[in-house]
Short mmCIF file of C-alpha atoms and ligand atoms in Angstrom, two decimals:
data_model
loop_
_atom_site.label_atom_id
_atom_site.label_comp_id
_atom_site.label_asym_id
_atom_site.label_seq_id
_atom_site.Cartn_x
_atom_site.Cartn_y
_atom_site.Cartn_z
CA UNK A 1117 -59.44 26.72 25.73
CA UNK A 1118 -57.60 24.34 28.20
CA UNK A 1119 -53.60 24.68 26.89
CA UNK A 1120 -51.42 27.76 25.00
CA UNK A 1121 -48.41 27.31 22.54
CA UNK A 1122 -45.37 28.25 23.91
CA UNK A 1123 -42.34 29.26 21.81
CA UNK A 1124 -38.92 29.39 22.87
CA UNK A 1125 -36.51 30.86 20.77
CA UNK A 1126 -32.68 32.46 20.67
CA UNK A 1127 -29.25 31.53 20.26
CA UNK A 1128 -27.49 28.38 19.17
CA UNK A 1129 -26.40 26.61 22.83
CA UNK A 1130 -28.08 29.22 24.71
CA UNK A 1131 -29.70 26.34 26.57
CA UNK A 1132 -33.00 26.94 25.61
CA UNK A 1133 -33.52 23.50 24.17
CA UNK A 1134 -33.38 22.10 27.53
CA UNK A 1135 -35.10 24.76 29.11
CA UNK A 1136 -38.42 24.04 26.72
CA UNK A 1137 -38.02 20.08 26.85
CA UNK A 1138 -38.29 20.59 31.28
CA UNK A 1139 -41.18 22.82 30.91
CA UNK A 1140 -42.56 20.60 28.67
CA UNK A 1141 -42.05 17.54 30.66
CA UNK A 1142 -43.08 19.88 33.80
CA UNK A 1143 -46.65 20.68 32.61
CA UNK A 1144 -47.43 17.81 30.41
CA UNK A 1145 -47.02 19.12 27.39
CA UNK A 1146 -45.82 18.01 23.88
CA UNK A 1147 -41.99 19.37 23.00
CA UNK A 1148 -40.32 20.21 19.63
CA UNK A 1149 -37.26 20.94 19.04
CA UNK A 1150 -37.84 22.25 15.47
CA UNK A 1151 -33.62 22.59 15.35
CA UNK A 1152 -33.64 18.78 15.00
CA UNK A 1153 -35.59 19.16 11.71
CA UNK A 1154 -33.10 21.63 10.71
CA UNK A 1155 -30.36 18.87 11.37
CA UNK A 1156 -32.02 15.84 9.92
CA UNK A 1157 -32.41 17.39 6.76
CA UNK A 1158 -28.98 18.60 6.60
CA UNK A 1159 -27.87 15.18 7.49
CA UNK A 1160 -30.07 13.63 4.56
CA UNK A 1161 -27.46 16.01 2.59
CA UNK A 1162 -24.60 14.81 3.41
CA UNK A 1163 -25.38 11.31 3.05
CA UNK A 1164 -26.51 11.68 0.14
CA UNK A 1165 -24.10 13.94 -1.61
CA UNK A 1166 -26.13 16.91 -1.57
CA UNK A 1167 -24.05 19.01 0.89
CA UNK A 1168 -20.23 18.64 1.92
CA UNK A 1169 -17.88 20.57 4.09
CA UNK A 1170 -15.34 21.41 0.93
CA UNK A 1171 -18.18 22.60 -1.52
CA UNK A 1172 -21.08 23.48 0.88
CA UNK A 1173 -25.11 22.27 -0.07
CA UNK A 1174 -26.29 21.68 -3.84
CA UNK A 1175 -29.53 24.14 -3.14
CA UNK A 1176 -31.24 22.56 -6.17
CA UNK A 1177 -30.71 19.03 -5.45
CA UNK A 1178 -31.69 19.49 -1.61
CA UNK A 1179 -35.13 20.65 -3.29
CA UNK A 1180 -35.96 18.14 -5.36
CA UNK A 1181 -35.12 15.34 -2.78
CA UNK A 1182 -37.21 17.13 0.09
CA UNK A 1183 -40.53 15.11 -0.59
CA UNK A 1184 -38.30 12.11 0.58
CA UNK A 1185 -37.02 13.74 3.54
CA UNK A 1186 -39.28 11.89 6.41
CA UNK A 1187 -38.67 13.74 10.12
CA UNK A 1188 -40.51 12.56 12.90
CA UNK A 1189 -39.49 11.50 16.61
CA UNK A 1190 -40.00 8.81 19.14
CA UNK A 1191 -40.51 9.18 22.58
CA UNK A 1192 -38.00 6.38 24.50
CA UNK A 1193 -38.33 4.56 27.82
CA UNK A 1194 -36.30 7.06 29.63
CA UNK A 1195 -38.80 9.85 28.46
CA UNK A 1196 -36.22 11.12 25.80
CA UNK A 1197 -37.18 12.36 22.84
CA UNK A 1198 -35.17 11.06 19.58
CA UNK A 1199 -35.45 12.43 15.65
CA UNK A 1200 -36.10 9.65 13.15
CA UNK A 1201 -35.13 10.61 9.78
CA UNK A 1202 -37.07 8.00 7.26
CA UNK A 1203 -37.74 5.88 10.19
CA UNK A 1204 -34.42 5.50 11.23
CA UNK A 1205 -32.94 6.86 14.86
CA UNK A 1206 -30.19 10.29 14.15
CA UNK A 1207 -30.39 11.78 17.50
CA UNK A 1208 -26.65 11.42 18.10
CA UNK A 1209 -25.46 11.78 14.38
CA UNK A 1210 -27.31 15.13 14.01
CA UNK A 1211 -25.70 16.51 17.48
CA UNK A 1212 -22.14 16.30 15.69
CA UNK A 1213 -19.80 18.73 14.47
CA UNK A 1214 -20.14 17.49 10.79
CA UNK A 1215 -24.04 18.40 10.90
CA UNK A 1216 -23.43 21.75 12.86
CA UNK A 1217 -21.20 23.37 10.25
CA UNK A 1218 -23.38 22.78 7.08
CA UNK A 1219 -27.46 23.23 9.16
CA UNK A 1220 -27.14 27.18 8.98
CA UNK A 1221 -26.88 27.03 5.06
CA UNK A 1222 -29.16 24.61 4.92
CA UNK A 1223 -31.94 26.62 7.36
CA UNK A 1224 -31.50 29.84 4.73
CA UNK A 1225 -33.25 28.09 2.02
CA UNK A 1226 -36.57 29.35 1.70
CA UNK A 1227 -37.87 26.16 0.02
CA UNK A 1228 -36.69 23.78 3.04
CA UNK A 1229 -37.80 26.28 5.83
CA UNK A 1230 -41.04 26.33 4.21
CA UNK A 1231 -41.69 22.69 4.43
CA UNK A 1232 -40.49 22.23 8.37
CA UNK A 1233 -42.76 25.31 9.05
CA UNK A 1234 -45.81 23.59 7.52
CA UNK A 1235 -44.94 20.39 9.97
CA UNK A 1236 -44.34 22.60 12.79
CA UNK A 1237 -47.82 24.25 12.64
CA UNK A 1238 -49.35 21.03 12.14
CA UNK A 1239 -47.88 19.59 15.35
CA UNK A 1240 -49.20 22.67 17.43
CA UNK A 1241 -53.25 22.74 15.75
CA UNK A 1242 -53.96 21.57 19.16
CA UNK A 1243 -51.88 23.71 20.95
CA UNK A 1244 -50.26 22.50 24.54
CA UNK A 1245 -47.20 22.66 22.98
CA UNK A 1246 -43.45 23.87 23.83
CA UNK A 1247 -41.98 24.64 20.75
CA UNK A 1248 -37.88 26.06 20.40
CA UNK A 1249 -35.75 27.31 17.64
CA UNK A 1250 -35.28 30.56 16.01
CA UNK A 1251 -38.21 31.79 14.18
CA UNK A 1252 -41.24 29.93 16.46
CA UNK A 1253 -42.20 32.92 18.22
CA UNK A 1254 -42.11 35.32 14.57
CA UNK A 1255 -42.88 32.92 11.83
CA UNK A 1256 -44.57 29.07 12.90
CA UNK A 1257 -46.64 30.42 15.52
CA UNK A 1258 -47.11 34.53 15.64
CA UNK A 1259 -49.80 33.97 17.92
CA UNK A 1260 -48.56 31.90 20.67
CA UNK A 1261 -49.96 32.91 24.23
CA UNK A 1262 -46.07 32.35 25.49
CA UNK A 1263 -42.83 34.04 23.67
CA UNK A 1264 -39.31 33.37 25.08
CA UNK A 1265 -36.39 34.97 23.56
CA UNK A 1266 -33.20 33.63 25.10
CA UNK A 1267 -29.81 34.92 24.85
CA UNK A 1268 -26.59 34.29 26.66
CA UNK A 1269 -23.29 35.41 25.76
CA UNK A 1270 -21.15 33.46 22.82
CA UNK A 1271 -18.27 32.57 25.45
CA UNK A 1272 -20.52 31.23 27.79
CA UNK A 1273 -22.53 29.44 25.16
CA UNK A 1274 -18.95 27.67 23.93
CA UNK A 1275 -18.05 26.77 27.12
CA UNK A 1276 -21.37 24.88 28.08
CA UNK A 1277 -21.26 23.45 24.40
CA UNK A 1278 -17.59 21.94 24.83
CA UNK A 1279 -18.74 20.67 28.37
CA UNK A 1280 -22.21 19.16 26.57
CA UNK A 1281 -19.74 17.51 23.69
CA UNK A 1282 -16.92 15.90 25.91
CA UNK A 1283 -19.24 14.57 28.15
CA UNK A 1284 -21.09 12.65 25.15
CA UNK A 1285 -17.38 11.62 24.54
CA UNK A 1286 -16.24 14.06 21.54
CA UNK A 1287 -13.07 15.39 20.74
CA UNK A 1288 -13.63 19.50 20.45
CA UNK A 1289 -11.60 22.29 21.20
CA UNK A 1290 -12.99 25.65 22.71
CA UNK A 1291 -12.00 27.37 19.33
CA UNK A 1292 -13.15 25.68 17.14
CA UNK A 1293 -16.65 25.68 19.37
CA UNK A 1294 -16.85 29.20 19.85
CA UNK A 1295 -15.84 29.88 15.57
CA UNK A 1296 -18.73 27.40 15.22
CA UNK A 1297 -21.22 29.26 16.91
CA UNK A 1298 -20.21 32.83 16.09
CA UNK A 1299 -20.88 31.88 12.33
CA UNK A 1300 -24.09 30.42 12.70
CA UNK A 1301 -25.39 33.25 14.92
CA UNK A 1302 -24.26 35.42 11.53
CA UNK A 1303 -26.27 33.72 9.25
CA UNK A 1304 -29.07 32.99 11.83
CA UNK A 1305 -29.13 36.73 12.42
CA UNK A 1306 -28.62 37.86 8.68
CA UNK A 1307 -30.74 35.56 6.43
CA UNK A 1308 -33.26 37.11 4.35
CA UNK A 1309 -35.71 34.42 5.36
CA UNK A 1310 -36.74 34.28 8.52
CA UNK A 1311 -33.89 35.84 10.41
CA UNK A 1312 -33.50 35.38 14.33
CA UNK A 1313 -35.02 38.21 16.03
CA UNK A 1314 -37.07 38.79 18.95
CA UNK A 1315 -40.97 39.25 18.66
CA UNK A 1316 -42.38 42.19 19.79
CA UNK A 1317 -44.38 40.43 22.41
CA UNK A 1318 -41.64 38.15 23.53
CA UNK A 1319 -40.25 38.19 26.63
CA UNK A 1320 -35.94 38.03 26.99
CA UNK A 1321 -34.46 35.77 29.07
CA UNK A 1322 -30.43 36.51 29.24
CA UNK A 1323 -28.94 33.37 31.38
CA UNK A 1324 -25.92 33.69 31.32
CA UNK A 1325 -25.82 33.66 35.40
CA UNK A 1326 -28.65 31.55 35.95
CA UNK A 1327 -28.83 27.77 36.88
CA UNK A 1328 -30.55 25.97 35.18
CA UNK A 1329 -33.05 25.66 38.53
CA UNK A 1330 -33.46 29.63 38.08
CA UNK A 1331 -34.39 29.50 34.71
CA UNK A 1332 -36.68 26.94 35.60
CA UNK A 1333 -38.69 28.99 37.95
CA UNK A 1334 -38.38 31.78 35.60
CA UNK A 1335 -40.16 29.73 32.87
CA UNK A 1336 -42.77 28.24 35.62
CA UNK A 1337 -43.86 31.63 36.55
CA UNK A 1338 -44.40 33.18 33.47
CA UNK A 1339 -46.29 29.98 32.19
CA UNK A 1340 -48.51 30.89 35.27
CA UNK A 1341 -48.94 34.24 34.28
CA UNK A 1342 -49.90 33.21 30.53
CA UNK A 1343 -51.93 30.68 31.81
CA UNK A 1344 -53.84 33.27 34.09
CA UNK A 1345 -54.10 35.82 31.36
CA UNK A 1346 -55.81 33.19 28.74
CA UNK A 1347 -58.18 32.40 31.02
CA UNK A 1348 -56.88 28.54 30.74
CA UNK A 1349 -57.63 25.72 33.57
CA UNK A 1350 -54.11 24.03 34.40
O1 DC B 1101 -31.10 24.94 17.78
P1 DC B 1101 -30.07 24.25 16.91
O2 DC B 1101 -28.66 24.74 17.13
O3 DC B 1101 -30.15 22.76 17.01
O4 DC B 1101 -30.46 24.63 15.42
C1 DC B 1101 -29.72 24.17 14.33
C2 DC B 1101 -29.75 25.17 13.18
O5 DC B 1101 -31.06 25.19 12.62
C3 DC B 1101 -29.38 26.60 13.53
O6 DC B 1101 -28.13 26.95 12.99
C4 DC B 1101 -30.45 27.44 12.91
C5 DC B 1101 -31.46 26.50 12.33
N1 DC B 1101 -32.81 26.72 12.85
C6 DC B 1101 -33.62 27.58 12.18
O7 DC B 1101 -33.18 28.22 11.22
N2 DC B 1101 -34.91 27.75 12.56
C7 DC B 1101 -35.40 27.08 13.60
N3 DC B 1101 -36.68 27.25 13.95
C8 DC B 1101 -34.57 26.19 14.33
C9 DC B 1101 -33.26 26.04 13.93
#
């Protein structure tokens, strides 16, 4: 066995996206961000009158229409990664405030998880994969070689969220941010499906003073370790 699955999970904005797309990048392997699914099918919602801000997601209809919901991504020139949603680019639509506020009710429905976890197992059958999100380490992949559990505190997470959101040009206020992301850690936390929590064997990662160098290192050594431990050839 050349390559192990690593899963990165924790809190909304806690950076770990960005930490598992370097490491990724770093040693060559495939990266997921399995919270893009999340928001592409919560974006298929809206547009399609299944889910609105004043009356929230129509559970049943979501369910019915998932067999059309299409989620894939394409890697650009630059070496980003974008979602497709039935063939068509989202990356910055799904990254908006409308999207944020409904994906957490959208995530608690058993029927939907179910269907992105069957995708995101599929992706990592050949393992050499960086996976994040919330449940990677617990539910997708119990076995992974690598567990990451990352947690930061919710004012730090707002503030690098507001920085991350003006700089791509939007209009937010710190408030309404930091309300954001204290209600979808609730239902993250609290959902009978899946819930966030840390795996047993994971290992916690709290960044809230590390640069993003630091955590870098942090990541790169305990790769190493993993990669020792399984016996693996880098
Ligand atoms: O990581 P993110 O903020 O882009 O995730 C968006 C939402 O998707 C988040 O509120 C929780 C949900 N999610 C999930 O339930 N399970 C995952 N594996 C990833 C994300």
């Amino acid at each position: 066995m050349n390559k192990i699955v690593i899963a990165v999970d924790g809190y909304s904005s806690s950076g770990k996206s960005t930490m598992a797309r370097e490491l990724a990048h770093k040693i060559g392997y495939v990266y997921v961000d399995s919270g893009a699914m999340y928001r592409a099918v919560t974006l298929y919602a809206l547009r399609h009158g299944l889910a609105s801000a004043e009356s929230g997601v129509y559970v049943e209809g979501l369910i019915r229409a998932l067999p059309l919901i299409h989620i894939s991504f394409s890697v650009e020139a630059d070496g980003s990664q974008h979602t497709m949603l039935n063939g068509e680019d989202v990356e910055r639509e799904i990254r908006g405030m409308e999207v944020s506020g409904l994906v957490s009710p959208v995530a608690v429905i058993p029927e939907v998880r179910h269907a992105l976890v069957a995708m995101q197992q599929a992706y990592g059958h050949d393992k050499g994969i960086v996976m994040d999100g919330r449940d990677i380490g617990t539910t997708v992949f119990p076995d992974a070689e690598m567990k990451v559990f990352v947690e930061a505190s919710p004012e730090v997470r707002a503030e690098r969220r507001v920085l991350e959101l003006r700089a791509k040009g939007a209009d937010v206020d710190y408030d309404s941010v930091i309300a954001n992301i204290r209600e979808r850690d609730r239902i993250d936390t609290t959902r009978a499906e899946s819930p966030l929590r840390m795996a047993e064997d994971a290992v916690l990662l709290n960044n809230d003073n590390m640069t993003r160098e630091e955590q870098m290192e942090w990541m790169l050594n305990l790769y190493k370790e993993r990669i020792a431990d399984n016996g693996c050839v880098k």
